[in-house]
Coordinates of C-alpha atoms (C1' of nucleotides) in Angstrom, one line a residue:
Chain C
M817 CA 102.7 129.1 99.5
G818 CA 102.2 125.5 100.5
F819 CA 104.9 122.9 99.8
D820 CA 104.5 120.1 97.3
K821 CA 102.7 117.6 99.6
I822 CA 103.9 114.6 97.7
I823 CA 107.5 115.6 98.4
H824 CA 107.1 117.2 101.8
E825 CA 106.5 114.0 103.6
P826 CA 109.9 113.1 105.2
A827 CA 110.2 109.5 104.0
R828 CA 109.3 110.5 100.5
L829 CA 111.7 113.5 100.5
R830 CA 114.5 111.2 101.6
I831 CA 113.6 108.7 98.9
M832 CA 113.7 111.4 96.3
M833 CA 117.0 112.7 97.5
V834 CA 118.6 109.3 97.3
L835 CA 117.1 108.7 93.9
A836 CA 118.2 112.1 92.7
G837 CA 121.8 111.1 93.3
V838 CA 121.9 107.7 91.7
A839 CA 121.0 106.2 88.3
E840 CA 118.6 103.7 89.8
A841 CA 118.0 102.0 93.2
D842 CA 116.2 98.9 94.1
F843 CA 113.8 98.2 96.9
N844 CA 116.3 96.7 99.2
F845 CA 118.8 99.4 98.7
L846 CA 116.3 102.0 99.7
L847 CA 115.1 99.8 102.5
T848 CA 118.5 99.6 104.2
T849 CA 119.8 103.0 103.4
L850 CA 116.6 104.8 104.6
E851 CA 115.6 102.4 107.4
L852 CA 112.0 102.3 106.5
T853 CA 109.6 99.4 106.9
R854 CA 108.8 97.5 103.8
G855 CA 105.2 98.5 104.0
N856 CA 106.0 102.1 104.2
L857 CA 108.6 102.1 101.5
S858 CA 106.1 100.3 99.2
R859 CA 103.4 102.8 99.8
H860 CA 105.5 105.9 99.6
V861 CA 107.2 104.8 96.4
E862 CA 103.8 104.0 95.0
K863 CA 102.6 107.5 95.8
L864 CA 105.7 109.0 94.1
E865 CA 104.9 106.9 91.1
G866 CA 101.3 108.1 91.1
A867 CA 102.6 111.7 91.0
G868 CA 104.9 110.8 88.1
Y869 CA 108.0 111.5 90.1
V870 CA 109.5 108.1 90.0
E871 CA 109.4 105.1 87.6
I872 CA 109.1 101.6 88.9
K873 CA 110.7 98.7 87.0
K874 CA 110.1 95.1 88.0
V875 CA 112.3 92.3 86.7
F876 CA 113.5 88.9 87.7
I877 CA 117.1 88.4 88.7
G878 CA 117.4 84.7 88.3
K879 CA 114.3 83.5 90.1
I880 CA 114.1 86.4 92.5
P881 CA 111.8 89.3 91.8
N882 CA 113.5 92.7 91.9
T883 CA 111.8 96.1 91.9
S884 CA 113.8 99.2 91.2
Y885 CA 113.1 102.8 90.9
R886 CA 114.4 105.8 89.2
I887 CA 113.5 109.5 89.5
T888 CA 111.8 111.0 86.5
K889 CA 112.5 114.4 84.9
D890 CA 109.3 115.6 86.5
G891 CA 110.5 114.3 89.8
K892 CA 113.8 116.2 89.5
G893 CA 111.9 119.4 88.6
A894 CA 109.5 119.0 91.5
L895 CA 112.4 118.3 93.9
S896 CA 114.3 121.4 92.9
R897 CA 111.1 123.5 93.2
Y898 CA 110.5 122.0 96.6
W899 CA 113.9 123.1 97.9
K900 CA 113.3 126.6 96.4
S901 CA 110.1 126.9 98.3
I902 CA 111.8 125.7 101.5
D903 CA 114.4 128.4 101.1
E904 CA 111.7 131.0 100.7
V905 CA 110.2 130.2 104.0
R906 CA 113.6 130.0 105.6
R907 CA 114.2 133.6 104.5
L908 CA 111.2 134.7 106.6
G909 CA 113.5 134.5 109.6
Q910 CA 117.0 134.6 110.7
F911 CA 117.7 130.9 111.2
Chain R
M34 CA 115.3 110.7 111.4
G35 CA 111.9 112.1 111.0
F36 CA 111.3 115.8 111.3
D37 CA 109.6 117.4 114.2
K38 CA 106.0 116.9 113.1
I39 CA 104.7 119.9 114.9
I40 CA 106.9 122.2 113.0
H41 CA 107.0 120.3 109.7
E42 CA 103.5 121.4 108.8
P43 CA 103.9 124.3 106.4
A44 CA 101.5 126.6 108.0
R45 CA 103.0 126.1 111.4
L46 CA 106.5 126.4 110.1
R47 CA 105.6 129.7 108.6
I48 CA 104.0 130.8 111.9
M49 CA 107.1 129.8 113.8
M50 CA 109.4 131.7 111.4
V51 CA 107.4 134.9 111.7
L52 CA 107.2 134.6 115.5
A53 CA 110.9 133.9 115.6
G54 CA 111.6 137.3 114.1
V55 CA 109.4 139.4 116.2
A56 CA 108.8 140.1 119.9
E57 CA 105.2 139.2 119.6
A58 CA 102.4 139.1 117.0
D59 CA 98.7 139.1 117.3
F60 CA 96.1 137.1 115.5
N61 CA 95.3 139.6 112.8
F62 CA 98.9 140.2 112.0
L63 CA 99.5 136.5 111.5
L64 CA 96.3 136.2 109.6
T65 CA 97.2 138.9 107.1
T66 CA 100.9 138.2 106.7
L67 CA 100.4 134.5 106.3
E68 CA 97.1 134.5 104.5
L69 CA 95.6 131.6 106.5
T70 CA 91.9 131.2 107.3
R71 CA 90.9 132.2 110.8
G72 CA 90.0 128.6 111.6
N73 CA 93.3 127.2 110.5
L74 CA 95.4 129.9 112.2
S75 CA 93.5 129.2 115.4
R76 CA 94.1 125.5 115.3
H77 CA 97.7 125.6 114.3
V78 CA 98.6 128.1 116.9
E79 CA 96.8 126.0 119.5
K80 CA 98.8 123.0 118.5
L81 CA 102.0 125.0 118.8
E82 CA 100.9 126.0 122.2
G83 CA 100.2 122.4 123.1
A84 CA 103.8 121.6 122.2
G85 CA 105.1 124.4 124.3
Y86 CA 106.5 126.2 121.3
V87 CA 104.3 129.3 121.6
E88 CA 102.6 131.3 124.4
I89 CA 99.2 132.7 123.9
K90 CA 98.2 135.9 125.6
K91 CA 94.7 137.2 125.6
V92 CA 93.8 140.8 126.5
F93 CA 91.2 143.4 125.8
I94 CA 92.1 146.4 123.8
G95 CA 89.4 148.8 124.8
K96 CA 86.4 146.5 124.4
I97 CA 87.9 144.3 121.7
P98 CA 89.5 141.0 122.5
N99 CA 93.0 140.6 121.3
T100 CA 95.0 137.4 121.1
S101 CA 98.7 137.6 120.7
Y102 CA 101.5 135.0 120.5
R103 CA 105.2 134.8 121.2
I104 CA 107.6 132.0 120.6
T105 CA 109.1 130.3 123.6
K106 CA 112.6 129.3 124.3
D107 CA 111.6 125.7 123.6
G108 CA 110.1 126.9 120.4
K109 CA 113.3 128.6 119.2
G110 CA 115.3 125.5 120.1
A111 CA 112.9 123.2 118.2
L112 CA 112.9 125.5 115.2
S113 CA 116.6 125.6 115.0
R114 CA 116.9 121.8 115.4
Y115 CA 114.3 121.5 112.7
W116 CA 116.4 123.4 110.2
K117 CA 119.4 121.3 111.1
S118 CA 117.5 118.2 110.3
I119 CA 116.3 119.7 107.0
D120 CA 119.9 120.4 106.2
E121 CA 120.9 116.9 106.9
V122 CA 118.4 115.5 104.5
R123 CA 119.5 118.0 101.9
R124 CA 123.0 116.8 102.1
L125 CA 121.8 113.4 101.0
G126 CA 121.8 114.9 97.6
Q127 CA 125.3 116.2 96.9
F128 CA 127.7 113.5 98.0
Chain Y
dG886 C1' 109.2 65.4 100.3
dA887 C1' 106.9 67.8 103.9
dC888 C1' 107.9 71.3 107.3
dT889 C1' 109.8 76.0 108.5
dT890 C1' 112.1 80.2 107.4
dT891 C1' 113.5 83.8 104.5
dT892 C1' 112.9 87.0 100.8
dG893 C1' 110.4 90.5 98.4
dG894 C1' 107.1 93.0 98.5
dT895 C1' 101.6 94.5 98.9
dT896 C1' 97.3 95.3 101.3
dT897 C1' 94.5 96.5 105.3
dG898 C1' 92.9 99.0 109.5
dC899 C1' 93.0 102.7 112.2
dA900 C1' 94.2 106.8 114.7
dA901 C1' 95.7 111.4 113.7
dC902 C1' 95.6 115.4 110.9
dG903 C1' 94.7 119.5 108.1
dC904 C1' 91.1 122.0 106.0
dA905 C1' 86.9 124.5 105.3
dA906 C1' 82.6 125.5 107.0
dA907 C1' 79.7 126.4 110.8
dC908 C1' 79.3 128.5 115.0
dA909 C1' 79.5 131.9 119.0
dG910 C1' 79.6 136.1 121.4
dA911 C1' 80.3 140.8 121.6
dT912 C1' 80.1 145.3 119.1
dT913 C1' 79.0 148.6 115.8
dT914 C1' 76.0 150.5 112.1
dG915 C1' 71.8 151.8 109.6
Chain U
dC1322 C1' 66.4 146.4 116.8
dA1323 C1' 68.0 144.0 112.9
dA1324 C1' 71.9 143.3 110.2
dA1325 C1' 76.6 143.3 109.6
dT1326 C1' 81.3 143.1 111.4
dC1327 C1' 84.9 141.7 114.3
dT1328 C1' 87.6 138.1 116.8
dG1329 C1' 88.3 134.0 117.2
dT1330 C1' 86.8 128.6 118.3
dT1331 C1' 84.6 124.2 117.3
dT1332 C1' 83.0 120.7 114.3
dG1333 C1' 82.8 117.3 110.4
dC1334 C1' 85.0 115.0 107.1
dG1335 C1' 88.1 113.3 103.6
dT1336 C1' 93.1 112.1 103.5
dT1337 C1' 97.2 110.2 105.2
dG1338 C1' 101.0 107.9 107.3
dC1339 C1' 102.0 104.0 110.0
dA1340 C1' 102.3 99.3 111.7
dA1341 C1' 100.7 94.9 111.3
dA1342 C1' 98.8 91.4 108.7
dC1343 C1' 99.1 89.1 104.6
dC1344 C1' 100.8 86.7 100.3
dA1345 C1' 103.6 84.1 97.1
dA1346 C1' 107.8 82.1 95.9
dA1347 C1' 112.4 80.3 97.1
dA1348 C1' 115.6 78.2 100.2
dG1349 C1' 116.9 75.6 104.0
dT1350 C1' 116.0 71.8 107.3
dC1351 C1' 114.8 67.2 109.0

DNA sequence: GACTTTTGGTTTGCAACGCAAACAGATTTG
DNA sequence: CAAATCTGTTTGCGTTGCAAACCAAAAGTC
């Protein structure tokens, strides 16, 4: 009935879609491709981690901290279920 | 970028999809087909009216009050734009 | 070597929101 | 005439998304 609230939020849906198509993406890549603010990206990605949909990996590249993300198996499953539920609602009408 | 927040809420999206496929629907019809609580249906439909997406018509059928709804032209436009924006995000996946 | 700026993020504050429960007003039933 | 039903609306509250503030380290700049 309801959609997965974690994924349904537009910013997070877009994060998930990008992560689904890529082995791994770092903070700045997501920041520039999705045009979010740093604060929002941080919080959304944290929420996705809390749900077990993405993994966060922090390393140093030289002296610079670098945070990168990858989608988990759970995340992929949830994302595909999400699209299924969207399709169901869409079939309610003729659009 | 973001979706139309009025429509993006699942309950409202489903209300819109039902109304899009029907000349007009009353409160109880929506209540039973969508399985919402009365309170939630009332509030969501009020919000859709506030956005100009739905018209509300109140009449008496005999002695019983009856509230019915129909989607407006604006509402249809917004709904179809909504699905377009969903499709755009979906295409982020299979490049 | 002391500033300012930039980089890479996290935390905080707040207004808006969705949800369930309470409420209201009229009607029917026992 | 009290209780239950019907048709909705309003209220209260916990959650959330967003922007702005913050922080720490690195890199320029003078």
